[in-house]
């Protein structure tokens, strides 16, 4: 009569809405991984990288009138390092990376039900590699704001982040140790290297280079300079291209295009706030001939500071992915720390030369020649901050550098006449678990 | 004792047998008897037979049908007698008291069967006086049967027909006569005043159009299930021609509805189509012709022209229009200016003198756009409805062919509707044990409208920045010489003039444009219903039923090349080449939008019924069945640019990729929208059901039903668990007990039922669900978004209903009725609940809420006067105030969240109605400034932003429900001879609405203005008389919101209104122009009478909140049967 030829099961499994699909095939999982809106924060609906990795740093400044009037209370609280920065609100910085984790876990679980064979091997492994990379990337973002700096000897006592490893809504979640957190991230990334291609089809997809670049970043955070250096080196050996900033127009809002040559993997950061301005001292530290001064920043009305425009996303959404400039800075720093000053200087100068103004076909850049290792490291760290401004990297850098007394910083700011300070190694460098999370899962408290 | 199986026509499965017996008598003789009866009637004018034009009260024929039916089935205690003895219920005994002999009665009955008697039977067939004697009492009371106790006898669940007396659940039967009391083309309108507990909410912003016993759900479907001839009807309800419907049964509680299982939680409306009943060919014709007056502006408050002009002068002084002028200069849109502002600009620029400007402005003060709108955009509406049916029931088969044609001309110029319906019902008895039924129907309806927004007139250009203004109070639609005037609502006059010169025509005249675009909506519906029923054994019937429905809805809008819409579209996208010539990426020839939908439903059923009676006291009815249903809905939208009638086949190439800078806004860059979409939805159901009832001596009835549904909605895991839905009920007819002695109350029965039915939510899944799209945002790779989290715990929503009822009837039908109490607990309601964000989402949609509704339905019938004239009344009361009792999502603590409602978006709060009315506590106006003052945290405050954003939910004023909680109708019917007069009142109580108020920002920027402007605070002391805040320029954020959402602007919605007045005249059995008429009825009906009692002191009618009141409608109808 209606459907006599088909089985009862088929009848009851018919799609209620044709635009809806219960994922089951490699193509479905591939599509989930290629959803740049979810996985890379593209399109501006759901930017990805935690804004808190920038807003508490010494890179940002809210002019008083903006601080007092125009910004939300929780941004104010984060900006002034309040002990309870959320006032009960939902914290996207936590929620958003966990959405990526959910996608990855769905895909990883789904893959288990699909047999890997000679025909689908390449795609199967690509999808698995993508899921492992994206999950590690999300865990790393979370660890950079919700976990303390990594210290090898304390890694098993410090709290890490909850490592959600399945798509099950009922999964029991607890906080892992910091050692487990970083162990999971590095293990998965090292596995993903084996699965992913050398170069991606699009830069929203991860690749072997992206895994290595991320590992280089993670090992730097972990203080494992040899590995960090080795991975940065591997990446740059394959592709060491840098943009020549002279090629980019200074009269447009967003001078750098998306997926440009320096970019390895694309990802966006949450909008901090349209009210936020660059720290004035940092702005002053850019040389007059430094093109970043004009390409990165646009002045507002007098006294209203400068806004950041020089992101590699090409839109108002800040780039927070992986790029060669970061690898140059990482390799320079690790070379310096490992006693290879010459190599460090070479990396530093090569990068900066591409950022300086060309005058009549001659670069105005005067290369650094610092030979004192300590001073050189200071210079590299300062230049790292200037090149990687507004990438979400300042907060984890501050955290790890505070562990070295000579690089420790006391942050202070004056807002609305009040002075706030953040001591080096203050527990406030670790943002608390958001209140809605603690309310719904008491296991996810702040104490280890 | 009472009356039972009434309306015999509602029992087609038994009537063939009855007919067979009756037809044994030759036709000639019947006619002879009939004429002799008429003579007899004349001779005794007081008898009801004479006065009831239809010949014999339907009750008698019903009684006989049932009597015969029961004889056939071997039932010894027919409804005539609740006591035993076979002798006592012979027709002669029954009739002896009425001076009719038994054969006469038989014949009477017989004859009535082939009149299309419109009058309803009166149920009071017999009354026991305790001596076991039964008689047919007071036949003369059968005049206006619609208002009498228990006029209905056989109710239908869609699966079976149950004699009302054996029904344990809450059934409300609406017979044909009651359906025909009003003339709406929509069946729900016709039920509105007839069913206690049915709420049809006509308020301007009602969240639900119709509900049975209030809401049972928060986010899932709340509309009752509509069933036609045994199968759910999924099409557009407007496509059902009420003339085809014989009767409707509304199933309100679980015992009545739970047989429908997962879709029954909101109640069920079961419709049964007509079948032929007359053994000679019978032709029925009916027509209604009506006129609707123009609407009335009295319900819309509007600022006066003089006030508005003064305001514009003030705004001009303040430099309010400077930005618009600046934007105009930048080509950042070309904001329009009203004539007054244009004059003021000219005066400022020295083009005219102040005196000239003043003189012109004075002239404008005399105009009133409302006059123009009523004159040019509205007209006298009319509607015509015709229905013709031919039917015959002869021997072993019957057929009924019916056709209907409705045509309406709206009061809005250019709008009309039409509906054609054709239906063929055919049943035949192939053998003694096999019957087939067939029905085929086709309906086609059309709604067509031009570009006439009526009093919502406003700018319509799609890309006019600063435009889309509403009309100003002194706007004119025609010049003094009668020629259509141009309105500047999207672009200013100078821009329109300049563009005209270069070939872009932006001119807009509402009158000229009315016919240049046309929106049409056509719905075609084909329904095929076939069944076979075999009876292999005594009492056992097996039936196989199949229905196919195919409904196609085509909606299209054609914007002609000269229409304002198409012109403004092409103009906006017009591009200038190097030579300054314009070219048109959107072709200038016109636009065609289409929006097509199709719904195909296959439904099949196998059912076995078994009835058995033992020793005349035990009666068992059991049925069980299996059902399958497959419904596929597809829809698509498309838009074709460059459409024109001449170039029908040509589809110009349009570039949907390039972003164009608009000609009228250099700052806006758009792609040409393609408006293309497709969608497909599938609903599959497999169900098993079982239903049984056991009756003992007609005094006790027990019923039970169970059903299991499996659907494709939730994914396999839930299907495997499938919760059975069930009900059970009990009825005790106390008045049939041997010890019952109250002869003044011959009918007394109690019912109790409890059960569980379900409700479905389509937007949830047990498995993860993704939505695929062709490309990602930044890459061309296919991508997928995660739409639903897997939820293995997903369940049906369940509605548990307890129903307690009392039925009573006083002797002679003086007063009678039904009182029902219900307690409805809805469990596992779908809702949004918070989720640990670490899971990946902050909330999920699942079974998280509970609701409870307690209330009652009452129907009282009464015969107030019963002499040569009769006055009968029926009162219905429905009360239901559903409360959310549990909800997992924490309620937002911000009070402002609860102020606005978009569509039926719900913010549930525990212990409150689903739709609650909240407001800010109002203090008054400031004595010095006239600014509003509201309470904030116990203190009067004027910090508007804080009040608006920080008032906690518990500090808000909670008024009550936004949906009526007590509602019903009162019918009065007076009959004298062949004339009858009826008045129907409706009332809705216990709810609140927010009246519309003045908004200064709308007034300044969109030009629409509320008449409250005249009442605004202007000087100290005014605060004693008014609540309308003073005008401040520029407007202050949230100052208006505080006033708008203040407690003073929440009004009680309670009202009583006179719905209609009807005057009728009916005759039967007359010769007319040589033809013999079986019956003839003529009536006049008046609706839309502005006679309303309103509880609120402001006298705002919630039906017409800042909306034109519908004009009065007068209709004349004529029905006759040959």
Short mmCIF file of C-alpha atoms in Angstrom, two decimals, chain A residues 1-3 8-23 27-38 42-43 45 90-91 94-95 98-99 101-103 106 162 164 166-171 173 201-205 258-259 266 313 436-438 440-441 444, chain B residues 544-547 602-605 626 628-630 678-686 688 708 710-716 719-720 762 765 767-773 775-791 834-842 844:
data_model
loop_
_atom_site.label_atom_id
_atom_site.label_comp_id
_atom_site.label_asym_id
_atom_site.label_seq_id
_atom_site.Cartn_x
_atom_site.Cartn_y
_atom_site.Cartn_z
CA UNK A 1 0.00 0.00 0.00
CA UNK A 2 2.31 2.72 1.15
CA UNK A 3 5.61 1.15 1.54
CA UNK A 8 9.61 -1.51 8.97
CA UNK A 9 13.02 -0.30 9.97
CA UNK A 10 13.47 1.69 6.81
CA UNK A 11 10.02 3.17 7.21
CA UNK A 12 10.74 4.33 10.73
CA UNK A 13 14.20 5.56 9.88
CA UNK A 14 13.08 7.87 7.10
CA UNK A 15 14.48 11.35 7.54
CA UNK A 16 11.84 13.59 9.09
CA UNK A 17 13.48 16.59 7.45
CA UNK A 18 15.49 16.08 4.30
CA UNK A 19 17.92 18.80 5.25
CA UNK A 20 18.76 16.85 8.40
CA UNK A 21 21.12 13.93 8.34
CA UNK A 22 22.19 11.43 10.93
CA UNK A 23 25.91 11.31 10.22
CA UNK A 27 31.57 12.28 3.55
CA UNK A 28 29.43 13.35 6.52
CA UNK A 29 32.38 13.30 8.90
CA UNK A 30 34.54 15.08 6.37
CA UNK A 31 31.86 17.76 6.09
CA UNK A 32 31.71 18.11 9.87
CA UNK A 33 35.47 18.59 10.00
CA UNK A 34 35.34 21.04 7.10
CA UNK A 35 32.73 23.19 8.81
CA UNK A 36 34.99 26.21 9.10
CA UNK A 37 32.36 28.07 11.09
CA UNK A 38 32.57 25.53 13.89
CA UNK A 42 35.11 31.42 10.21
CA UNK A 43 32.27 33.64 9.07
CA UNK A 45 29.22 33.84 13.87
CA UNK A 90 28.17 32.00 30.40
CA UNK A 91 31.80 32.05 29.35
CA UNK A 94 35.22 27.87 27.75
CA UNK A 95 32.14 26.79 25.81
CA UNK A 98 34.39 22.41 23.80
CA UNK A 99 32.04 22.59 20.84
CA UNK A 101 35.84 18.91 20.99
CA UNK A 102 32.28 17.61 20.60
CA UNK A 103 32.53 17.67 16.81
CA UNK A 106 31.50 12.60 17.23
CA UNK A 162 38.58 18.41 31.66
CA UNK A 164 36.29 15.28 27.13
CA UNK A 166 33.53 11.01 23.88
CA UNK A 167 30.39 12.40 22.28
CA UNK A 168 28.19 10.94 25.01
CA UNK A 169 26.06 13.58 26.71
CA UNK A 170 26.32 11.58 29.92
CA UNK A 171 30.13 11.38 30.05
CA UNK A 173 33.89 14.74 33.46
CA UNK A 201 43.89 21.62 0.43
CA UNK A 202 42.71 24.76 2.23
CA UNK A 203 44.24 26.41 5.22
CA UNK A 204 41.13 25.72 7.28
CA UNK A 205 42.33 22.13 7.27
CA UNK A 258 43.07 35.58 4.48
CA UNK A 259 45.09 32.41 3.79
CA UNK A 266 43.52 29.54 9.95
CA UNK A 313 42.16 37.00 8.67
CA UNK A 436 27.36 27.50 34.93
CA UNK A 437 29.84 24.66 34.52
CA UNK A 438 30.43 24.38 38.25
CA UNK A 440 25.90 21.70 36.59
CA UNK A 441 28.95 19.59 37.27
CA UNK A 444 34.63 20.63 37.74
CA UNK B 544 -9.76 -2.34 5.47
CA UNK B 545 -9.48 1.38 4.82
CA UNK B 546 -7.22 3.47 2.72
CA UNK B 547 -6.99 7.15 2.16
CA UNK B 602 -1.10 7.76 2.40
CA UNK B 603 -2.93 6.19 5.26
CA UNK B 604 -4.13 2.68 5.69
CA UNK B 605 -5.85 0.73 8.39
CA UNK B 626 -3.14 -1.66 12.82
CA UNK B 628 0.18 2.97 8.79
CA UNK B 629 0.69 6.52 7.71
CA UNK B 630 3.17 8.19 5.45
CA UNK B 678 13.80 23.50 -1.31
CA UNK B 679 12.76 21.37 1.61
CA UNK B 680 11.25 18.00 2.26
CA UNK B 681 9.69 16.58 5.39
CA UNK B 682 8.55 13.03 6.01
CA UNK B 683 6.31 11.77 8.79
CA UNK B 684 5.90 8.05 9.11
CA UNK B 685 3.76 6.35 11.69
CA UNK B 686 3.03 2.75 12.51
CA UNK B 688 -1.46 -0.52 16.95
CA UNK B 708 1.24 2.23 20.61
CA UNK B 710 6.06 4.25 16.35
CA UNK B 711 7.32 7.11 14.27
CA UNK B 712 10.32 8.14 12.30
CA UNK B 713 10.53 11.30 14.31
CA UNK B 714 12.79 10.25 17.07
CA UNK B 715 15.17 7.65 15.69
CA UNK B 716 15.14 3.97 16.39
CA UNK B 719 10.81 3.62 18.80
CA UNK B 720 11.98 0.43 20.37
CA UNK B 762 9.44 17.29 15.68
CA UNK B 765 16.21 13.61 17.91
CA UNK B 767 20.61 10.62 17.46
CA UNK B 768 23.02 13.36 16.51
CA UNK B 769 21.74 15.26 13.54
CA UNK B 770 23.75 17.36 11.15
CA UNK B 771 22.69 19.76 8.43
CA UNK B 772 24.78 19.60 5.28
CA UNK B 773 25.52 22.53 3.06
CA UNK B 775 30.09 25.02 0.89
CA UNK B 776 31.78 26.36 3.96
CA UNK B 777 32.21 30.07 4.65
CA UNK B 778 35.75 30.46 3.49
CA UNK B 779 36.21 27.40 1.30
CA UNK B 780 34.13 25.65 -1.34
CA UNK B 781 34.26 22.39 0.63
CA UNK B 782 30.97 20.74 1.61
CA UNK B 783 30.39 21.37 5.27
CA UNK B 784 28.04 20.23 7.99
CA UNK B 785 26.81 21.80 11.16
CA UNK B 786 25.75 19.86 14.19
CA UNK B 787 22.07 20.61 14.64
CA UNK B 788 21.00 18.34 17.41
CA UNK B 789 22.83 16.60 20.14
CA UNK B 790 22.12 12.93 20.51
CA UNK B 791 19.57 12.37 23.25
CA UNK B 834 20.87 23.95 30.45
CA UNK B 835 23.72 21.60 29.83
CA UNK B 836 27.21 21.65 31.24
CA UNK B 837 28.92 23.63 28.46
CA UNK B 838 31.85 21.24 28.67
CA UNK B 839 29.59 18.72 26.93
CA UNK B 840 29.74 20.98 23.89
CA UNK B 841 26.48 22.87 24.12
CA UNK B 842 25.06 25.17 26.74
CA UNK B 844 19.70 20.99 24.91
#
